[in-house]
Short mmCIF file of C-alpha atoms and ligand atoms in Angstrom, two decimals:
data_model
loop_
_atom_site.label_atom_id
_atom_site.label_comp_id
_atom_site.label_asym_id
_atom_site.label_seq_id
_atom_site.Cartn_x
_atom_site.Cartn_y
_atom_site.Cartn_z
CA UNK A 1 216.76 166.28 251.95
CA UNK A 2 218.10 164.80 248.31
CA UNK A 3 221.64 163.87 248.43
CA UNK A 4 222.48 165.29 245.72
CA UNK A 5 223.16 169.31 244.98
CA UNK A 6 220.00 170.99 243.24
CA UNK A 7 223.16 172.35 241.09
CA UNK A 8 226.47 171.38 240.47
CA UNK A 9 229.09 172.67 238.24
CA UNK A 10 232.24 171.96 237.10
CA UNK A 11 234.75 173.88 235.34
CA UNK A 12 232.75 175.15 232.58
CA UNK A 13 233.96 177.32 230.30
CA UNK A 14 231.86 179.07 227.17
CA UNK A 15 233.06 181.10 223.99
CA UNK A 16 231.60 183.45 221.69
CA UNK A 17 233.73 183.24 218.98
CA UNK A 18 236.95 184.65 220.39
CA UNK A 19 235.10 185.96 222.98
CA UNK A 20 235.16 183.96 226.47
CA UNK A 21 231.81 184.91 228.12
CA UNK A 22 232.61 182.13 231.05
CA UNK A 23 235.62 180.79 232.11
CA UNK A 24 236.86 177.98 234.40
CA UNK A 25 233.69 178.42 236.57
CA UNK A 26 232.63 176.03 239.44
CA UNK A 27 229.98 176.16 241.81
CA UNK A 28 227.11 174.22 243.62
CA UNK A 29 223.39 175.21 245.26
CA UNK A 30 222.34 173.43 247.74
CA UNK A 31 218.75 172.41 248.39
CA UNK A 32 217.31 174.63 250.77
CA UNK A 33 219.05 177.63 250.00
CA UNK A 34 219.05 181.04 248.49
CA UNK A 35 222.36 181.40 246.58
CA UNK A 36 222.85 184.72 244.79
CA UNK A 37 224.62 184.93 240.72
CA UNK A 38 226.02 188.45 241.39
CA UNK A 39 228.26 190.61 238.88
CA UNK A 40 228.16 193.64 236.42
CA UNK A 41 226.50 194.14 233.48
CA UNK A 42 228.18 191.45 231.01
CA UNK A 43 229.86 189.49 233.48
CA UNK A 44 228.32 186.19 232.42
CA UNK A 45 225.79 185.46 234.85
CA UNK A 46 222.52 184.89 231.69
CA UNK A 47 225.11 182.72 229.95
CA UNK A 48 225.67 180.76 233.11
CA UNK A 49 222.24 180.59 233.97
CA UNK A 50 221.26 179.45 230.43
CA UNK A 51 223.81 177.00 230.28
CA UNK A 52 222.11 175.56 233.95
CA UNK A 53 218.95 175.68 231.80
CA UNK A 54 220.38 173.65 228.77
CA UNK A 55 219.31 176.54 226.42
CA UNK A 56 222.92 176.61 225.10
CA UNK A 57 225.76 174.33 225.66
CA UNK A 58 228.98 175.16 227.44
CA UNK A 59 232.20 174.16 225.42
CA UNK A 60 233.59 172.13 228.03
CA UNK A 61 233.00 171.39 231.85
CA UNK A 62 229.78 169.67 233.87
CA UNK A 63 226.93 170.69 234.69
CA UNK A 64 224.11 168.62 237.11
CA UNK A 65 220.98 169.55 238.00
CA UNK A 66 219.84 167.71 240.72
CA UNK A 67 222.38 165.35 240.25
CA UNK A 68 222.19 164.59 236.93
CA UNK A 69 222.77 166.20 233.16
CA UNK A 70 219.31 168.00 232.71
CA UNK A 71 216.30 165.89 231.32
CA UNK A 72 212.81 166.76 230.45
CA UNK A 73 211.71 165.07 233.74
CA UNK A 74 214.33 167.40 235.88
CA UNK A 75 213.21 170.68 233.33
CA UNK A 76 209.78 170.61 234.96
CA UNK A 77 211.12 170.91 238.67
CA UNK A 78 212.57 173.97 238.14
CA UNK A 79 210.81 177.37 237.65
CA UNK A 80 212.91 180.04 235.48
CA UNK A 81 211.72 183.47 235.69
CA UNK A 82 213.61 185.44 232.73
CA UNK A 83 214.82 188.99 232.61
CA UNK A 84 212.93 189.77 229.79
CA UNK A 85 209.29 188.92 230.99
CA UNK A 86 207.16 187.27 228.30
CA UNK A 87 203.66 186.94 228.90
CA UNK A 88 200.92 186.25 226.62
CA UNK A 89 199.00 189.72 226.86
CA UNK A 90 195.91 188.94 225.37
CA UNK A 91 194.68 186.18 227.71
CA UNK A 92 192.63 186.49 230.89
CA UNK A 93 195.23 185.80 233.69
CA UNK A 94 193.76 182.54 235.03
CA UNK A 95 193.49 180.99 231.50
CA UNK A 96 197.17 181.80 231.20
CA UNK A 97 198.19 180.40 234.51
CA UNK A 98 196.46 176.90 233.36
CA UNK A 99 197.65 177.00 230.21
CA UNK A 100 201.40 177.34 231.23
CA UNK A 101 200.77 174.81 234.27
CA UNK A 102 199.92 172.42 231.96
CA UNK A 103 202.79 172.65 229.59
CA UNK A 104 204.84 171.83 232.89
CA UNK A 105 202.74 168.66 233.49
CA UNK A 106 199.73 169.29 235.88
CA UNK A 107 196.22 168.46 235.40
CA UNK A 108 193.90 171.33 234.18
CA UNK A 109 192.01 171.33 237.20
CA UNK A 110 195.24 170.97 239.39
CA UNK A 111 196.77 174.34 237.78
CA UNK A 112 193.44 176.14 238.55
CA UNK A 113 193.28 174.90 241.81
CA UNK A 114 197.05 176.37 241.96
CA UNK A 115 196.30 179.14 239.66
CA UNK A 116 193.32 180.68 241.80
CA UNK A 117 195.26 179.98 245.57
CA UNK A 118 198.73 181.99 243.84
CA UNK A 119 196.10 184.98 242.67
CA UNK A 120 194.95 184.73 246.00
CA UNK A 121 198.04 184.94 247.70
CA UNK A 122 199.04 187.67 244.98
CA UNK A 123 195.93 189.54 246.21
CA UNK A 124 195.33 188.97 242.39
CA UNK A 125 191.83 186.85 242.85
CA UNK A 126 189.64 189.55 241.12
CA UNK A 127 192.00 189.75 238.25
CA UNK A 128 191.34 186.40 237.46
CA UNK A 129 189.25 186.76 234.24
CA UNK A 130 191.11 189.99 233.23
CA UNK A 131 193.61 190.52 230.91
CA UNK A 132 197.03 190.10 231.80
CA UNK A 133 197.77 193.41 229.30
CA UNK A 134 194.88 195.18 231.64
CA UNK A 135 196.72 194.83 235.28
CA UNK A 136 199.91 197.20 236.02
CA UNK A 137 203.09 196.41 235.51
CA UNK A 138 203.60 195.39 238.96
CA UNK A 139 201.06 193.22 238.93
CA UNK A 140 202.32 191.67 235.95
CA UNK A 141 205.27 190.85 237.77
CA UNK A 142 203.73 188.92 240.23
CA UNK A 143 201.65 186.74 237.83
CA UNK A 144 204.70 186.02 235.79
CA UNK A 145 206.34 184.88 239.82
CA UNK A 146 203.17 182.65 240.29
CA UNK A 147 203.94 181.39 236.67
CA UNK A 148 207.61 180.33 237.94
CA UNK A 149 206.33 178.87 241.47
CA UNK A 150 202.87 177.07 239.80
CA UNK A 151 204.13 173.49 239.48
CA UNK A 152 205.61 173.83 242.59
CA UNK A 153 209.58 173.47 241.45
CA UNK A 154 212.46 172.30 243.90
CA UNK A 155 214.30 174.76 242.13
CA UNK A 156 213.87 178.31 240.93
CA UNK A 157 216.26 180.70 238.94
CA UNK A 158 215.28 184.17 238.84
CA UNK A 159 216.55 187.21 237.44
CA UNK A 160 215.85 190.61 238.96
CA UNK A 161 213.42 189.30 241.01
CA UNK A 162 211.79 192.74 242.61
CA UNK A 163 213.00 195.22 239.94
CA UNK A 164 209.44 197.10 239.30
CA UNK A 165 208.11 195.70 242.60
CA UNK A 166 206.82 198.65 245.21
CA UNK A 167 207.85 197.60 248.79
CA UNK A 168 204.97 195.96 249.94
CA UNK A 169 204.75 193.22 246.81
CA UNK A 170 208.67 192.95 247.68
CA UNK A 171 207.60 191.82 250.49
CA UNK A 172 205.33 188.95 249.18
CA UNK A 173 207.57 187.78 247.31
CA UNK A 174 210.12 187.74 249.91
CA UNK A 175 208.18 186.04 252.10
CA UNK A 176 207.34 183.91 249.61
CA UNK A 177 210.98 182.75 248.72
CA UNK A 178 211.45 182.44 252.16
CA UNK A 179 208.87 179.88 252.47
CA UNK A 180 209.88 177.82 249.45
CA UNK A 181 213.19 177.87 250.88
CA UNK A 182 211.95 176.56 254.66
CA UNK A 183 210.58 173.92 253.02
CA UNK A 184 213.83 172.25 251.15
CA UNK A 185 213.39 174.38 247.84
CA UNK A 186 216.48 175.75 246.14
CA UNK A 187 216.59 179.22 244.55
CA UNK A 188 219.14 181.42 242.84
CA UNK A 189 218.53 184.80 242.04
CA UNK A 190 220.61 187.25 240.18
CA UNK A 191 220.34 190.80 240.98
CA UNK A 192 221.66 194.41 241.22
CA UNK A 193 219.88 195.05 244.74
CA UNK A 194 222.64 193.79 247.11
CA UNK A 195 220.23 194.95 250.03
CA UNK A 196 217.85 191.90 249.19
CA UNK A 197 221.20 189.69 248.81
CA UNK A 198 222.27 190.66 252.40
CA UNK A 199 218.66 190.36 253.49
CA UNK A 200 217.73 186.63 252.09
CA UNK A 201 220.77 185.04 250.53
CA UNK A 202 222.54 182.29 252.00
CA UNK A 203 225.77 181.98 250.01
CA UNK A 204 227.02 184.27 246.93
CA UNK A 205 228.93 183.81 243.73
CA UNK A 206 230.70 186.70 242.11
CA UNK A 207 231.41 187.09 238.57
CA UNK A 208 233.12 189.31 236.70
CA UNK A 209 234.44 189.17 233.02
CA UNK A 210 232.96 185.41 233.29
CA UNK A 211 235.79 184.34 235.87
CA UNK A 212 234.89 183.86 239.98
CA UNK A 213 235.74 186.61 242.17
CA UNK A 214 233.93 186.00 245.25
CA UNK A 215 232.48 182.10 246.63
CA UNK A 216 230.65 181.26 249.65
CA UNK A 217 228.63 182.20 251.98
CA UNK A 218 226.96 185.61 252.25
CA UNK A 219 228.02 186.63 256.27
CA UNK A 220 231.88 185.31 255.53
CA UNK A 221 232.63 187.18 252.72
CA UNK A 222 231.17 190.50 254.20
CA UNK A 223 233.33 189.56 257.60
CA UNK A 224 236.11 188.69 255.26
CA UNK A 225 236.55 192.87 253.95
CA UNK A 226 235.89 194.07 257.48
CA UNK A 227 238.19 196.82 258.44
CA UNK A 228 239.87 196.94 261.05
CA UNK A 229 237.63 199.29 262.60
CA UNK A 230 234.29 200.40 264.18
CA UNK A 231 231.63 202.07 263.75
CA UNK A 232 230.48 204.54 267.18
CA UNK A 233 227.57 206.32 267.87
CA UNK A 234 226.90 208.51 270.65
CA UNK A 235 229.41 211.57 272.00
CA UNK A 236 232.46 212.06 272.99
CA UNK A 237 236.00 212.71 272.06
CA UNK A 238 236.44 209.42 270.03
CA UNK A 239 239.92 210.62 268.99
CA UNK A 240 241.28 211.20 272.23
CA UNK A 241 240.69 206.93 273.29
CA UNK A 242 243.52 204.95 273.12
CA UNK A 243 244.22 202.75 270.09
CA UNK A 244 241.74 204.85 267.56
CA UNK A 245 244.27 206.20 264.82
CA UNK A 246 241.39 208.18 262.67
CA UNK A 247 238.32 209.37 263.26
CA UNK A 248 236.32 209.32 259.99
CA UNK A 249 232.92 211.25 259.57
CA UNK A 250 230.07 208.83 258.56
CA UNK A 251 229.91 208.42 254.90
CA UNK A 252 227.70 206.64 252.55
CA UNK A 253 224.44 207.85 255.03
CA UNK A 254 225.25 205.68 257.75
CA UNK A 255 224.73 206.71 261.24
CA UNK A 256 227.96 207.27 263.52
CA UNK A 257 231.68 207.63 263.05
CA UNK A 258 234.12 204.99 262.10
CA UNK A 259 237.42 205.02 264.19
CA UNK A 260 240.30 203.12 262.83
CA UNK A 261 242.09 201.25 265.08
CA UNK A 262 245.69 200.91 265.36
CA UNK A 263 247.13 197.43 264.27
CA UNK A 264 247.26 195.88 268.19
CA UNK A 265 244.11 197.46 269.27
CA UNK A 266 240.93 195.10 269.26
CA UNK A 267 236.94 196.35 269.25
CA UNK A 268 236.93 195.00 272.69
CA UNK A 269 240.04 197.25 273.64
CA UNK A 270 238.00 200.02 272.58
CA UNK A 271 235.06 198.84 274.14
CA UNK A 272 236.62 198.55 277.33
CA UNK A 273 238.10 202.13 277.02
CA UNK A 274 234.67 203.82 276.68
CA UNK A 275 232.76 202.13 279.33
CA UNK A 276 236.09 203.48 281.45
CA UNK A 277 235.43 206.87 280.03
CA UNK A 278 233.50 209.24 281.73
CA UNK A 279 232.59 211.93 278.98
CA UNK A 280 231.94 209.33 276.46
CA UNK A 281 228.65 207.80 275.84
CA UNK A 282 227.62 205.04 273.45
CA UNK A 283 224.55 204.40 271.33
CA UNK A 284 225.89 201.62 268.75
CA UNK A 285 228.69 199.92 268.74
CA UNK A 286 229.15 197.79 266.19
CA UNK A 287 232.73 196.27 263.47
CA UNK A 288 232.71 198.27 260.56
CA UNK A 289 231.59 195.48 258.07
CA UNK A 290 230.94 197.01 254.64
CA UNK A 291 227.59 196.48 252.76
CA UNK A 292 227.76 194.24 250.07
CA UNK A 293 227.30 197.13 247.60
CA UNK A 294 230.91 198.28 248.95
CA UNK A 295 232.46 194.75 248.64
CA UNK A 296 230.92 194.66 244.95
CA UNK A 297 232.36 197.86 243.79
CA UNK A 298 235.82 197.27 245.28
CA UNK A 299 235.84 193.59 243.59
CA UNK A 300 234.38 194.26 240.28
CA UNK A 301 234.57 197.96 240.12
CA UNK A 302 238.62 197.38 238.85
CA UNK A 303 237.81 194.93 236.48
CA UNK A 304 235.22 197.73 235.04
CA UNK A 305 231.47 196.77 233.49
CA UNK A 306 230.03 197.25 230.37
P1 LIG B 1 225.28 189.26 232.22
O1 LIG B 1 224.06 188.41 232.25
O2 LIG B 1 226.17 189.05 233.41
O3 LIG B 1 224.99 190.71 232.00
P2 LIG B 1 225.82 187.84 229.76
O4 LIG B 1 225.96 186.42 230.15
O5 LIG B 1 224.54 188.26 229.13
O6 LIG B 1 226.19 188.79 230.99
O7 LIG B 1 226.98 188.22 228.73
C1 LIG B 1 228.35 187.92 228.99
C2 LIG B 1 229.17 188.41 227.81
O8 LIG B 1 228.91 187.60 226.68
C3 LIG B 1 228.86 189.83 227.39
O9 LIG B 1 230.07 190.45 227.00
C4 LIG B 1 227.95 189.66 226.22
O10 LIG B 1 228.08 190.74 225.32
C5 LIG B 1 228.45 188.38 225.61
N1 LIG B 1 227.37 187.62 224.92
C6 LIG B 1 226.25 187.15 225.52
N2 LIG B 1 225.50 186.45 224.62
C7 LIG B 1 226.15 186.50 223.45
C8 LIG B 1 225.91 185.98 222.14
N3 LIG B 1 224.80 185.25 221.88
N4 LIG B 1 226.83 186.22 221.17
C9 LIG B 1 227.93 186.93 221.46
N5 LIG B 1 228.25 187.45 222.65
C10 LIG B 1 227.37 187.25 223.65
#
């Protein structure tokens, strides 16, 4: 593995005119990981990421990409799949995919060879010769991913990487990213879908109003908001156990009940209590950890979208 950080950054801050899009930010990606650019609408995350890309400048701090301020050399070992997904419509798919591999520096018959294995993979082959304006939007989407992963990049940046996708291409592309990561390649990936961020992502950054709000990884920031409480399913009087202040109803369509616990009382204490319990019988057990879509709200729901 490189020594270096696929990305490092330092302190960078960028302005709009008066308006600071990014401020005082700092962060790294490792090789071999999925880090996630999370925040709401306008929080600065496209700035950042085209600031990473060297499409615009930031007004002051550092930025290295695999060690190093960006060069041509490093610009074709990274893949960028955009927001906005521009493909040339007109062209048979193939022709495309050699066309664009070539621009990043392989051979013509090395971006076929590519070209045809990704359509494969895609389940794509018989599209080859067709129009990219001819296959479905989801399809689309996945030549536009084979497009990103073609020259075989250490590093992709993707943006709403399965919006448009139906479950089972989320799945090939998932599977996919987890490959590339197995085998040393860095990715980040900014999205609204916290479910794939809790599935796949290694460490998180959380924006909002260009400033950090959340920074590391994925597992200790979810463990970090746990209540103290738990979530039971099964029967029983749950409010009658010692130590369990509240019983709340599930919410948000998750199985069970949570009981909050009172300060001195530990999951285990509880624990301990039911399997003493005669009328009471458990089918999960588990610390009421919120989902990252809980931990987002709570974070950047007060600083408010746009
Ligand atoms: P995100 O990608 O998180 O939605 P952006 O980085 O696109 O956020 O935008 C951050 C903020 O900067 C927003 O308030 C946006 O309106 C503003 N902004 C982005 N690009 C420009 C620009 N070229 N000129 C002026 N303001 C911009």
């Amino acid at each position: 593995m490189a020594a270096h950080s696929a990305i490092h950054i330092e302190r960078i801050n960028k302005s709009y005119g008066d308006f600071r899009a990014v401020s005082d930010l700092s962060f790294a990606v490792q090789h071999g990981e999925i880090f996630a650019l999370l925040g709401p609408n306008g929080a600065g995350k496209s700035t950042t990421i085209r600031m990473i890309l060297d499409i615009i400048q930031p007004d002051s701090g550092r930025i290295a990409v695999f060690g190093a301020p960006l060069t041509d050399a490093a610009r074709n070992r990274i893949g960028y799949l955009p927001e906005e997904r521009g493909l040339y419509k007109s062209v048979p798919v193939l022709e495309m995919l050699v066309y664009l591999g070539r621009l990043k520096g392989l051979s013509g018959s090395e971006a076929k060879k590519r070209g045809l294995a990704l359509l494969e993979r895609f389940e794509l082959a018989e599209y080859a010769r067709k129009k990219v304006s001819d296959l479905s939007k989801g399809m689309q989407q996945k030549v536009q991913f084979a497009v990103t992963i073609l020259h075989e990049p250490d590093l992709i940046i993707i943006d709403e990487p399965f919006s448009g996708l139906d479950p089972v291409n989320r799945l090939v592309i998932k599977n996919l990213l987890l490959e590339f990561r197995q085998r040393g390649g860095a990715v980040v990936m900014s999205t609204h879908q916290m479910n794939q961020v809790e599935e796949m992502a290694d460490r998180m950054l959380m924006i909002s109003r260009g400033q950090q709000k959340l920074y590391g990884p994925v597992d200790d920031i979810r463990r970090q908001f746990a209540l103290h409480a738990i979530i039971v399913q099964g029967s029983g009087d749950w409010s009658a156990l010692p130590g369990v202040v509240r019983v709340e109803p599930g919410s948000n369509g998750r199985d069970g009940v949570t009981l909050h616990l009172a300060e001195k009382t530990t999951a285990d204490d509880v624990l301990a209590e039911i399997a003493r319990s005669r009328n009471t019988r458990i089918e999960k057990f588990e610390l009421a950890i919120p989902s990252l879509e809980d931990i987002f709200i709570r974070v950047a729901g007060k600083d408010g979208g746009q």
